[in-house]
Tab-separated table of C-alpha atoms in Angstrom:
chain	number	residue	atom	x	y	z
G	847	MET	CA	114.313	5.751	62.570
G	848	SER	CA	111.867	5.976	65.440
G	849	TYR	CA	112.738	8.114	68.470
G	850	VAL	CA	111.352	5.338	70.710
G	851	SER	CA	114.389	3.723	72.364
G	852	ASN	CA	114.686	0.975	74.968
G	853	ASP	CA	114.871	3.563	77.744
G	854	PHE	CA	111.833	5.497	76.450
G	855	LEU	CA	110.354	7.498	79.387
G	856	LEU	CA	112.795	5.822	81.790
G	857	THR	CA	114.599	8.800	83.276
G	858	THR	CA	117.132	7.083	85.559
G	859	LYS	CA	119.229	3.930	85.688
G	860	THR	CA	117.113	2.726	88.612
G	861	ALA	CA	113.933	3.246	86.605
G	862	ASN	CA	115.430	1.266	83.747
G	863	ALA	CA	116.355	-1.594	86.060
G	864	LEU	CA	112.900	-1.681	87.638
G	865	TYR	CA	111.203	-1.782	84.247
G	866	GLU	CA	113.474	-4.408	82.724
G	867	LYS	CA	113.332	-6.759	85.727
G	868	TYR	CA	109.814	-6.333	87.069
G	869	ALA	CA	107.513	-4.742	84.479
G	870	LYS	CA	108.600	-5.432	80.922
G	871	ASN	CA	107.753	-9.132	80.823
G	872	THR	CA	104.901	-9.098	83.331
G	873	PRO	CA	101.612	-10.173	81.694
G	874	ILE	CA	98.673	-7.832	81.132
G	875	PHE	CA	95.232	-7.993	82.709
G	876	ASP	CA	92.978	-5.494	80.952
G	877	TYR	CA	90.071	-5.224	83.383
G	878	HIS	CA	88.191	-2.538	81.446
G	879	CYS	CA	88.055	-2.232	77.675
G	880	HIS	CA	85.541	-1.870	74.866
G	881	LEU	CA	86.814	-4.534	72.501
G	882	SER	CA	84.151	-6.581	70.733
G	883	GLU	CA	83.905	-10.101	72.106
G	884	LYS	CA	82.179	-11.101	68.861
G	885	GLN	CA	85.122	-9.846	66.835
G	886	ILE	CA	87.508	-11.771	69.084
G	887	LEU	CA	85.441	-14.921	68.581
G	888	GLU	CA	85.193	-14.519	64.804
G	889	ASN	CA	88.940	-13.844	64.699
G	890	LYS	CA	88.938	-12.715	61.078
G	891	PRO	CA	92.207	-11.447	59.576
G	892	PHE	CA	92.397	-7.688	59.199
G	893	ASN	CA	92.429	-6.266	55.686
G	894	ASP	CA	94.675	-3.256	56.132
G	895	LEU	CA	96.318	-0.909	58.603
G	896	TYR	CA	93.373	1.487	58.676
G	897	GLU	CA	91.019	-1.268	59.801
G	898	ILE	CA	93.242	-2.074	62.801
G	899	TRP	CA	94.512	1.385	63.609
G	900	LEU	CA	91.883	4.022	62.834
G	901	SER	CA	88.500	2.380	62.380
G	902	GLY	CA	86.370	3.099	65.449
G	903	ASP	CA	89.170	4.816	67.394
G	904	HIS	CA	87.688	8.134	68.488
G	905	TYR	CA	90.946	9.090	70.252
G	906	LYS	CA	92.608	9.370	66.846
G	907	TRP	CA	89.569	10.958	65.243
G	908	ARG	CA	89.591	13.697	67.851
G	909	LEU	CA	93.245	14.495	67.177
G	910	MET	CA	92.540	14.786	63.452
G	911	ARG	CA	89.649	17.172	64.075
G	912	ASN	CA	91.848	19.296	66.346
G	913	TYR	CA	94.281	19.596	63.430
G	914	GLY	CA	91.465	20.753	61.151
G	915	ILE	CA	91.175	17.707	58.919
G	916	GLU	CA	87.952	17.437	56.965
G	917	GLU	CA	85.493	14.857	58.335
G	918	SER	CA	85.486	12.926	55.046
G	919	TYR	CA	89.079	11.898	55.908
G	920	ILE	CA	88.013	10.798	59.408
G	921	THR	CA	84.646	9.031	59.253
G	922	GLY	CA	83.639	9.882	55.692
G	923	ASP	CA	83.998	8.402	52.226
G	924	LYS	CA	87.718	8.873	51.555
G	925	SER	CA	89.728	5.704	50.987
G	926	ASN	CA	91.362	3.914	53.882
G	927	LYS	CA	94.795	4.926	52.608
G	928	GLU	CA	93.799	8.585	52.332
G	929	LYS	CA	92.462	8.515	55.889
G	930	PHE	CA	95.664	6.917	57.156
G	931	ILE	CA	97.846	9.511	55.461
G	932	ALA	CA	95.688	12.292	56.892
G	933	TYR	CA	96.218	10.839	60.367
G	934	THR	CA	99.999	10.717	59.958
G	935	LYS	CA	99.962	14.360	58.903
G	936	ALA	CA	98.087	15.348	62.055
G	937	LEU	CA	100.180	13.094	64.285
G	938	SER	CA	103.610	14.226	63.096
G	939	THR	CA	103.417	17.529	65.005
G	940	ALA	CA	101.189	16.461	67.926
G	941	PHE	CA	104.101	16.740	70.368
G	942	GLY	CA	103.111	15.882	73.939
G	943	ASN	CA	99.868	14.175	72.944
G	944	PRO	CA	99.859	10.537	74.117
G	945	LEU	CA	98.877	9.416	70.622
G	946	TYR	CA	102.203	10.787	69.410
G	947	HIS	CA	103.863	8.208	71.654
G	948	TRP	CA	101.329	5.397	71.472
G	949	SER	CA	101.164	5.282	67.685
G	950	GLN	CA	104.943	5.150	67.298
G	951	VAL	CA	105.185	2.360	69.866
G	952	GLU	CA	102.319	0.449	68.216
G	953	LEU	CA	104.064	0.643	64.851
G	954	LYS	CA	107.228	-0.830	66.335
G	955	GLU	CA	105.599	-3.430	68.598
G	956	PHE	CA	103.040	-4.876	66.200
G	957	PHE	CA	104.554	-4.362	62.735
G	958	ASN	CA	108.310	-4.345	63.360
G	959	CYS	CA	108.464	-0.970	61.655
G	960	GLU	CA	110.662	1.791	63.085
G	961	LEU	CA	110.024	4.507	60.557
G	962	GLU	CA	109.072	7.794	62.157
G	963	ILE	CA	105.419	8.538	61.565
G	964	ASN	CA	104.921	11.544	59.309
G	965	GLU	CA	103.274	12.378	55.995
G	966	ALA	CA	106.443	11.768	53.991
G	967	ASN	CA	106.856	8.243	55.385
G	968	ALA	CA	103.119	7.455	55.300
G	969	PRO	CA	103.005	5.628	51.917
G	970	LEU	CA	105.961	3.420	52.853
G	971	ILE	CA	104.497	2.683	56.309
G	972	TRP	CA	101.153	1.864	54.701
G	973	ASP	CA	102.700	-0.620	52.284
G	974	TRP	CA	105.039	-2.112	54.893
G	975	CYS	CA	102.301	-2.737	57.457
G	976	ASN	CA	99.760	-4.042	54.976
G	977	GLU	CA	102.291	-6.546	53.675
G	978	TYR	CA	103.075	-7.524	57.275
G	979	ILE	CA	99.358	-8.002	57.964
G	980	ARG	CA	98.994	-10.174	54.868
G	981	LEU	CA	102.065	-12.333	55.419
G	982	ASN	CA	101.401	-12.892	59.142
G	983	LYS	CA	97.603	-13.212	58.914
G	984	ILE	CA	97.077	-10.702	61.697
G	985	THR	CA	93.860	-11.316	63.664
G	986	PRO	CA	92.462	-10.154	67.019
G	987	GLN	CA	93.877	-13.318	68.599
G	988	THR	CA	97.414	-12.761	67.331
G	989	LEU	CA	97.428	-9.124	68.485
G	990	ILE	CA	96.164	-9.941	71.986
G	991	GLU	CA	98.560	-12.859	72.409
G	992	LYS	CA	101.507	-10.830	71.103
G	993	SER	CA	100.734	-8.286	73.844
G	994	ASN	CA	101.016	-10.992	76.528
G	995	VAL	CA	97.442	-10.419	77.681
G	996	LYS	CA	96.221	-13.145	80.030
G	997	ILE	CA	92.720	-11.878	80.832
G	998	LEU	CA	90.523	-9.099	79.505
G	999	PHE	CA	87.105	-7.862	80.539
G	1000	THR	CA	84.829	-6.597	77.802
G	1001	THR	CA	82.042	-4.179	78.766
G	1002	ASN	CA	78.597	-5.622	78.121
G	1003	GLU	CA	75.080	-4.309	78.475
G	1004	ALA	CA	72.590	-6.270	80.571
G	1005	PHE	CA	70.909	-7.739	77.489
G	1006	ASP	CA	74.005	-8.713	75.478
G	1007	ASP	CA	74.430	-12.241	74.095
G	1008	LEU	CA	76.410	-14.278	76.634
G	1009	THR	CA	76.718	-17.379	74.473
G	1010	VAL	CA	79.669	-15.625	72.830
G	1011	PHE	CA	81.649	-16.060	76.058
G	1012	GLU	CA	80.745	-19.731	76.280
G	1013	LYS	CA	82.109	-20.197	72.756
G	1014	LEU	CA	85.232	-18.183	73.572
G	1015	ALA	CA	85.893	-20.475	76.537
G	1016	GLU	CA	86.117	-23.377	74.096
G	1017	LYS	CA	88.828	-21.693	72.036
G	1018	ASP	CA	92.495	-22.557	72.461
G	1019	TYR	CA	93.458	-18.906	72.897
G	1020	LYS	CA	96.239	-18.144	75.342
G	1021	PHE	CA	94.028	-15.581	77.065
G	1022	THR	CA	90.583	-15.477	78.678
G	1023	VAL	CA	87.742	-13.114	77.763
G	1024	LEU	CA	85.142	-12.380	80.456
G	1025	PRO	CA	82.230	-9.915	80.496
G	1026	ALA	CA	81.751	-7.032	82.896
G	1027	PHE	CA	78.090	-6.286	83.597
G	1028	ARG	CA	76.850	-2.837	82.576
G	1029	ALA	CA	73.350	-1.349	82.819
G	1030	ASP	CA	73.978	2.067	81.263
G	1031	LYS	CA	71.200	1.712	78.704
G	1032	ILE	CA	68.808	0.869	81.546
G	1033	MET	CA	70.200	3.756	83.606
G	1034	ASN	CA	69.813	6.425	80.910
G	1035	ILE	CA	66.048	6.718	81.171
G	1036	GLU	CA	65.876	9.906	79.115
G	1037	ALA	CA	67.463	8.317	76.039
G	1038	GLU	CA	65.620	7.815	72.789
G	1039	GLY	CA	64.644	4.182	72.406
G	1040	TYR	CA	64.695	3.556	76.168
G	1041	LYS	CA	61.607	1.335	76.043
G	1042	ASP	CA	63.338	-0.842	73.455
G	1043	PHE	CA	66.250	-1.452	75.820
G	1044	VAL	CA	63.887	-2.384	78.646
G	1045	SER	CA	62.065	-4.757	76.266
G	1046	MET	CA	65.377	-6.426	75.358
G	1047	LEU	CA	66.052	-7.029	79.043
G	1048	GLU	CA	62.478	-8.218	79.570
G	1049	ASN	CA	62.776	-10.777	76.767
G	1050	LEU	CA	65.686	-12.399	78.613
G	1051	THR	CA	64.202	-12.313	82.103
G	1052	LEU	CA	60.624	-11.535	83.179
G	1053	PRO	CA	57.832	-9.028	82.495
G	1054	ILE	CA	58.906	-5.541	83.582
G	1055	CYS	CA	56.095	-3.249	84.676
G	1056	ASP	CA	57.623	-1.320	87.573
G	1057	LEU	CA	60.887	-0.609	89.370
G	1058	GLU	CA	60.650	-3.729	91.520
G	1059	SER	CA	60.402	-6.013	88.492
G	1060	LEU	CA	63.214	-4.089	86.807
G	1061	GLU	CA	65.459	-4.785	89.799
G	1062	GLN	CA	64.506	-8.470	89.718
G	1063	ALA	CA	65.320	-8.628	86.007
G	1064	ILE	CA	68.721	-7.070	86.622
G	1065	LYS	CA	69.442	-9.622	89.349
G	1066	ILE	CA	68.611	-12.449	86.954
G	1067	ARG	CA	71.005	-11.091	84.342
G	1068	VAL	CA	73.743	-10.480	86.906
G	1069	ASN	CA	73.536	-14.174	87.800
G	1070	ASP	CA	73.655	-15.068	84.104
G	1071	PHE	CA	76.831	-13.006	83.738
G	1072	ILE	CA	78.393	-14.668	86.783
G	1073	LYS	CA	77.743	-18.096	85.255
G	1074	VAL	CA	80.029	-17.211	82.330
G	1075	GLY	CA	82.768	-15.847	84.603
G	1076	ALA	CA	81.891	-12.204	85.343
G	1077	THR	CA	83.404	-10.772	88.507
G	1078	ALA	CA	83.039	-7.066	87.660
G	1079	SER	CA	80.350	-4.514	86.942
G	1080	ASP	CA	80.483	-1.051	85.460
G	1081	ILE	CA	78.550	2.162	86.110
G	1082	SER	CA	79.106	5.348	84.121
G	1083	VAL	CA	77.487	8.660	85.107
G	1084	GLU	CA	78.446	12.287	84.589
G	1085	ARG	CA	77.930	12.791	88.303
G	1086	VAL	CA	76.455	10.866	91.203
G	1087	TYR	CA	72.920	11.975	92.011
G	1088	PRO	CA	71.245	11.917	95.461
G	1089	VAL	CA	69.486	8.696	96.431
G	1090	THR	CA	65.781	9.457	96.608
G	1091	ASP	CA	62.724	7.499	97.640
G	1092	LYS	CA	62.083	4.315	95.663
G	1093	SER	CA	58.398	5.159	95.177
G	1094	LEU	CA	59.294	8.412	93.412
G	1095	ALA	CA	61.789	6.647	91.126
G	1096	ASP	CA	59.116	4.026	90.461
G	1097	LYS	CA	56.592	6.657	89.315
G	1098	ILE	CA	59.150	8.141	86.918
G	1099	PHE	CA	60.022	4.708	85.534
G	1100	LYS	CA	56.339	3.906	84.928
G	1101	LEU	CA	55.879	7.221	83.113
G	1102	ARG	CA	58.741	6.345	80.802
G	1103	LEU	CA	57.371	2.851	80.176
G	1104	LYS	CA	54.135	4.454	78.994
G	1105	GLY	CA	56.138	6.428	76.470
G	1106	ASP	CA	55.899	9.781	78.258
G	1107	SER	CA	58.846	12.160	78.167
G	1108	ILE	CA	60.468	13.148	81.444
G	1109	THR	CA	62.344	16.190	82.708
G	1110	ASP	CA	66.057	16.360	83.464
G	1111	GLU	CA	65.205	16.520	87.171
G	1112	GLN	CA	63.116	13.351	86.931
G	1113	ALA	CA	65.933	11.568	85.076
G	1114	GLN	CA	68.334	12.524	87.858
G	1115	VAL	CA	65.969	11.173	90.522
G	1116	PHE	CA	65.781	7.843	88.692
G	1117	LYS	CA	69.540	7.655	88.128
G	1118	GLY	CA	70.246	8.482	91.773
G	1119	TYR	CA	68.093	5.638	92.998
G	1120	LEU	CA	69.196	3.134	90.350
G	1121	THR	CA	72.905	3.767	91.043
G	1122	TYR	CA	72.246	2.914	94.679
G	1123	SER	CA	70.130	-0.120	93.762
G	1124	LEU	CA	72.709	-1.439	91.296
G	1125	MET	CA	75.519	-1.152	93.817
G	1126	LYS	CA	73.466	-3.099	96.359
G	1127	ILE	CA	72.767	-5.792	93.788
G	1128	TYR	CA	76.456	-5.966	92.849
G	1129	ALA	CA	77.505	-6.179	96.497
G	1130	GLN	CA	75.089	-9.053	97.127
G	1131	ALA	CA	76.391	-10.847	94.037
G	1132	GLY	CA	80.051	-10.291	94.956
G	1133	LEU	CA	80.826	-8.214	91.864
G	1134	LYS	CA	83.447	-5.505	92.005
G	1135	VAL	CA	82.173	-2.110	90.842
G	1136	GLU	CA	83.939	0.152	88.360
G	1137	LEU	CA	82.314	3.562	88.865
G	1138	HIS	CA	83.150	6.123	86.158
G	1139	VAL	CA	82.332	9.756	86.882
G	1140	GLY	CA	83.123	13.058	85.208
G	1141	ALA	CA	82.433	12.585	81.490
G	1142	MET	CA	80.136	15.092	79.788
G	1143	ARG	CA	78.974	13.204	76.734
G	1144	ASN	CA	77.742	14.034	73.232
G	1145	ASN	CA	78.372	17.780	73.410
G	1146	SER	CA	77.804	18.349	69.707
G	1147	THR	CA	74.185	17.809	68.671
G	1148	VAL	CA	75.136	18.227	65.018
G	1149	MET	CA	77.736	15.455	65.136
G	1150	LEU	CA	75.600	13.213	67.353
G	1151	LYS	CA	72.882	13.257	64.697
G	1152	LYS	CA	75.434	12.701	61.966
G	1153	LEU	CA	77.659	10.007	63.512
G	1154	GLY	CA	75.939	8.718	66.647
G	1155	LEU	CA	77.416	7.888	70.056
G	1156	ASP	CA	81.090	7.325	70.922
G	1157	THR	CA	82.607	9.216	68.013
G	1158	GLY	CA	84.824	11.662	69.912
G	1159	PHE	CA	82.571	14.482	71.114
G	1160	ASP	CA	82.758	13.957	74.868
G	1161	SER	CA	84.654	16.117	77.366
G	1162	ILE	CA	85.543	16.571	81.026
G	1163	SER	CA	82.661	17.688	83.230
G	1164	ASP	CA	83.075	20.151	86.098
G	1165	GLU	CA	80.108	18.733	88.024
G	1166	ASN	CA	81.196	18.196	91.628
G	1167	SER	CA	79.237	15.340	93.207
G	1168	ILE	CA	81.654	14.514	96.027
G	1169	LYS	CA	79.019	15.056	98.735
G	1170	THR	CA	76.455	12.833	97.061
G	1171	LEU	CA	79.152	10.213	96.453
G	1172	SER	CA	79.955	10.376	100.161
G	1173	ARG	CA	76.285	9.934	101.095
G	1174	LEU	CA	75.935	7.029	98.646
G	1175	PHE	CA	78.937	5.187	100.075
G	1176	ASP	CA	77.853	5.944	103.643
G	1177	ARG	CA	74.328	4.634	103.104
G	1178	LEU	CA	75.577	1.457	101.457
G	1179	GLN	CA	78.135	0.887	104.217
G	1180	THR	CA	75.484	1.446	106.892
G	1181	GLU	CA	73.329	-1.181	105.188
G	1182	ASN	CA	76.309	-3.557	104.973
G	1183	SER	CA	76.011	-3.348	101.179
G	1184	LEU	CA	79.031	-1.349	100.058
G	1185	PRO	CA	80.763	-3.292	97.270
G	1186	ALA	CA	84.479	-3.125	96.570
G	1187	THR	CA	84.625	-0.152	94.212
G	1188	ILE	CA	87.083	1.459	91.834
G	1189	VAL	CA	86.268	5.134	91.300
G	1190	PHE	CA	87.448	6.420	87.921
G	1191	ASN	CA	87.615	10.202	87.940
G	1192	LEU	CA	87.903	12.214	84.723
G	1193	ASN	CA	88.406	15.638	86.306
G	1194	PRO	CA	91.963	15.981	87.670
G	1195	LYS	CA	91.012	18.783	90.049
G	1196	MET	CA	88.951	16.189	91.945
G	1197	ASN	CA	91.801	13.715	92.479
G	1198	LEU	CA	92.453	14.501	96.127
G	1199	GLU	CA	88.786	14.918	97.012
G	1200	ILE	CA	88.010	11.426	95.732
G	1201	MET	CA	91.214	9.902	97.103
G	1202	THR	CA	90.520	11.174	100.615
G	1203	LEU	CA	86.855	10.150	100.409
G	1204	ILE	CA	87.510	6.528	99.510
G	1205	GLY	CA	89.931	6.362	102.433
G	1206	CYS	CA	86.934	6.838	104.723
G	1207	PHE	CA	85.314	3.598	103.577
G	1208	GLN	CA	88.136	1.058	103.628
G	1209	ASP	CA	87.876	-2.026	105.804
G	1210	HIS	CA	89.831	-5.174	106.616
G	1211	SER	CA	87.811	-7.400	104.269
G	1212	GLU	CA	90.451	-6.928	101.600
G	1213	SER	CA	93.504	-4.837	100.832
G	1214	GLY	CA	92.490	-1.705	98.946
G	1215	LYS	CA	88.758	-2.456	98.888
G	1216	MET	CA	87.996	1.077	97.744
G	1217	GLN	CA	90.254	2.039	94.848
G	1218	TYR	CA	91.098	5.281	93.109
G	1219	GLY	CA	91.166	4.129	89.488
G	1220	PRO	CA	94.037	4.841	87.099
G	1221	ALA	CA	94.351	8.002	85.024
G	1222	TRP	CA	91.521	7.493	82.569
G	1223	TRP	CA	90.486	8.678	79.106
G	1224	PHE	CA	91.618	12.318	78.790
G	1225	LEU	CA	94.059	11.745	81.672
G	1226	ASP	CA	95.864	8.614	80.455
G	1227	ASN	CA	98.806	10.674	79.238
G	1228	LYS	CA	102.207	11.330	80.785
G	1229	ALA	CA	101.146	14.435	82.723
G	1230	GLY	CA	97.888	12.825	83.874
G	1231	MET	CA	99.581	9.630	85.035
G	1232	GLU	CA	102.295	11.497	86.904
G	1233	LYS	CA	99.727	13.648	88.704
G	1234	HIS	CA	97.656	10.565	89.468
G	1235	LEU	CA	100.649	8.789	91.002
G	1236	LEU	CA	101.597	11.853	93.026
G	1237	ASP	CA	98.077	12.237	94.414
G	1238	LEU	CA	97.657	8.513	95.008
G	1239	THR	CA	100.929	8.119	96.891
G	1240	SER	CA	100.481	11.292	98.945
G	1241	THR	CA	97.058	10.347	100.311
G	1242	GLY	CA	96.654	6.606	99.699
G	1243	HIS	CA	98.674	3.395	99.463
G	1244	ILE	CA	100.357	2.653	96.141
G	1245	ALA	CA	101.108	-0.983	97.002
G	1246	THR	CA	97.394	-1.862	96.865
G	1247	PHE	CA	96.732	-0.107	93.523
G	1248	VAL	CA	95.172	-2.259	90.770
G	1249	GLY	CA	97.063	-0.553	87.965
G	1250	MET	CA	96.373	0.313	84.356
G	1251	LEU	CA	93.691	-0.534	81.792
G	1252	THR	CA	93.124	0.420	78.154
G	1253	ASP	CA	89.461	1.600	78.070
G	1254	SER	CA	89.898	1.124	74.344
G	1255	ARG	CA	88.184	-0.188	71.235
G	1256	SER	CA	91.520	-0.782	69.526
G	1257	PHE	CA	93.341	-4.117	69.477
G	1258	LEU	CA	96.604	-2.173	69.260
G	1259	SER	CA	96.120	-0.319	72.534
G	1260	TYR	CA	98.002	-2.669	74.860
G	1261	PRO	CA	101.282	-0.719	74.792
G	1262	ARG	CA	99.406	1.778	76.974
G	1263	HIS	CA	99.997	-0.640	79.834
G	1264	HIS	CA	103.737	-0.397	79.250
G	1265	TYR	CA	103.477	3.360	78.808
G	1266	PHE	CA	102.078	3.456	82.340
G	1267	ARG	CA	104.628	0.954	83.647
G	1268	ARG	CA	107.523	3.046	82.347
G	1269	ILE	CA	106.093	6.142	84.013
G	1270	LEU	CA	105.551	4.180	87.248
G	1271	CYS	CA	109.157	2.934	87.218
G	1272	SER	CA	110.446	6.445	86.543
G	1273	PHE	CA	108.314	7.762	89.402
G	1274	PHE	CA	109.861	5.278	91.826
G	1275	GLY	CA	113.348	5.451	90.299
G	1276	LYS	CA	113.592	9.198	90.741
G	1277	MET	CA	112.569	9.002	94.408
G	1278	MET	CA	114.982	6.144	95.030
G	1279	GLU	CA	117.919	8.023	93.524
G	1280	ASN	CA	116.934	11.212	95.370
G	1281	GLY	CA	117.011	9.356	98.693
G	1282	GLU	CA	113.273	9.843	99.241
G	1283	MET	CA	112.478	6.134	99.689
G	1284	THR	CA	114.122	2.771	100.164
G	1285	LYS	CA	116.802	1.639	97.732
G	1286	ASP	CA	115.701	-1.982	98.164
G	1287	GLU	CA	115.208	-2.768	94.487
G	1288	GLU	CA	113.654	-6.165	95.121
G	1289	LEU	CA	111.027	-4.707	97.471
G	1290	VAL	CA	110.150	-1.867	95.120
G	1291	GLY	CA	110.240	-4.227	92.163
G	1292	GLN	CA	107.675	-6.472	93.787
G	1293	VAL	CA	105.368	-3.469	94.190
G	1294	VAL	CA	105.883	-2.629	90.498
G	1295	GLU	CA	104.996	-6.185	89.496
G	1296	ASN	CA	101.971	-6.234	91.784
G	1297	VAL	CA	100.640	-2.919	90.488
G	1298	SER	CA	101.265	-4.039	86.915
G	1299	PHE	CA	99.392	-7.339	87.198
G	1300	ASN	CA	99.070	-9.225	90.494
G	1301	ASN	CA	96.934	-6.761	92.441
G	1302	ALA	CA	94.198	-6.635	89.820
G	1303	ILE	CA	94.196	-10.423	89.453
G	1304	LYS	CA	93.651	-10.799	93.196
G	1305	TYR	CA	91.170	-7.914	93.444
G	1306	PHE	CA	88.848	-9.324	90.788
G	1307	GLY	CA	89.377	-12.922	91.901
G	1308	VAL	CA	90.275	-14.275	88.480
G	1309	GLU	CA	93.281	-16.440	89.348
G	1310	LYS	CA	91.568	-19.569	88.058
G	1311	TRP	CA	91.084	-18.010	84.625
G	1312	ILE	CA	94.782	-17.534	83.904
G	1313	LYS	CA	95.945	-19.868	81.146
């Protein structure tokens, strides 16, 4: 039997009560994920457990590589069953890794299977789950609805097809799918194929010959996104670069349009200006900004050439851009163009620096305008979440926090929300029983419910989209 019990991660009676009354049945709003809106629209039944559980999930791939499993069992030509069994072998001794918890919970939540995940049980689990998938016709819709998701934001490039969202709006799903605007492929000027990405944007907007026309094209697409319900935008950079003169960024952009290569320094100049420009555009459009910093991507050239992007070869960066982030926020605020922003930080040693910085740019326009995002990516584990909560409560205001997300490509990832909620309830429960805070369960419970769902709904202004 599974070790996952009803009081999993709930360390006190108070924590258990908070979770059961205020978190367990509260809906989910996943305001940042990488699910495919096209796959949700097509809604095709899954063929087997591998397709749902392991295909495209670089979290799991990374764990398997750490265990020393041959790549053919991860992204190679081995059968789906062989790959699944290899994963269970790696997982069975990955004590303390969040996947050790998540996978066991996913098995129980989505397939009604409480067998402990290990190599010995793998064949039985494989057969059990595949039969469950077949009998219940498991699709993206059924998985999302089973998770009690009310709204989710996919992450979409500036040139993505928005008609998909119009078609999704016509579906009788019990949840709403909205896009979040992202211009990463326009930001990453040094990337191979950059001109192709600009051309894709141009084909949807207007001729792009300089930085001014690029900005106008982005504004057009932002408005297109808003028409299909977007209220959020996303920016992802390893670090925030200084904002330089527009004319210099324009010269670099024109060089790249001609097909010339550029230096790392030139790329940084362009990214520094475009980050500033994008945030101004988002502020004018009323979009919330999700700013991700601290990921050093594609470390392995060998595996990048072999497998491409987003296959599990990223890591935490030690680049410290707190001063340039300060200057960016200050300039935008001075120009009355600072958008409501969630800063997602991947380097835990920067928690307090970022927390104290965003506190300098709050205002009365809304509660928690500047947010310190949840423990993200390499930090969305028990230790990372506990540290995040400790740092957030010690220097910020927990009652305004917008809560958890999945940041995932997996339709089975929604138990991560409850993983966080259990840790949140334990965090409060321990302090309540230690006499470190009020024992007013109803008051604390309302904060738990707000952090779990209500705050994010209000922050992104999506009340009307709840079905």
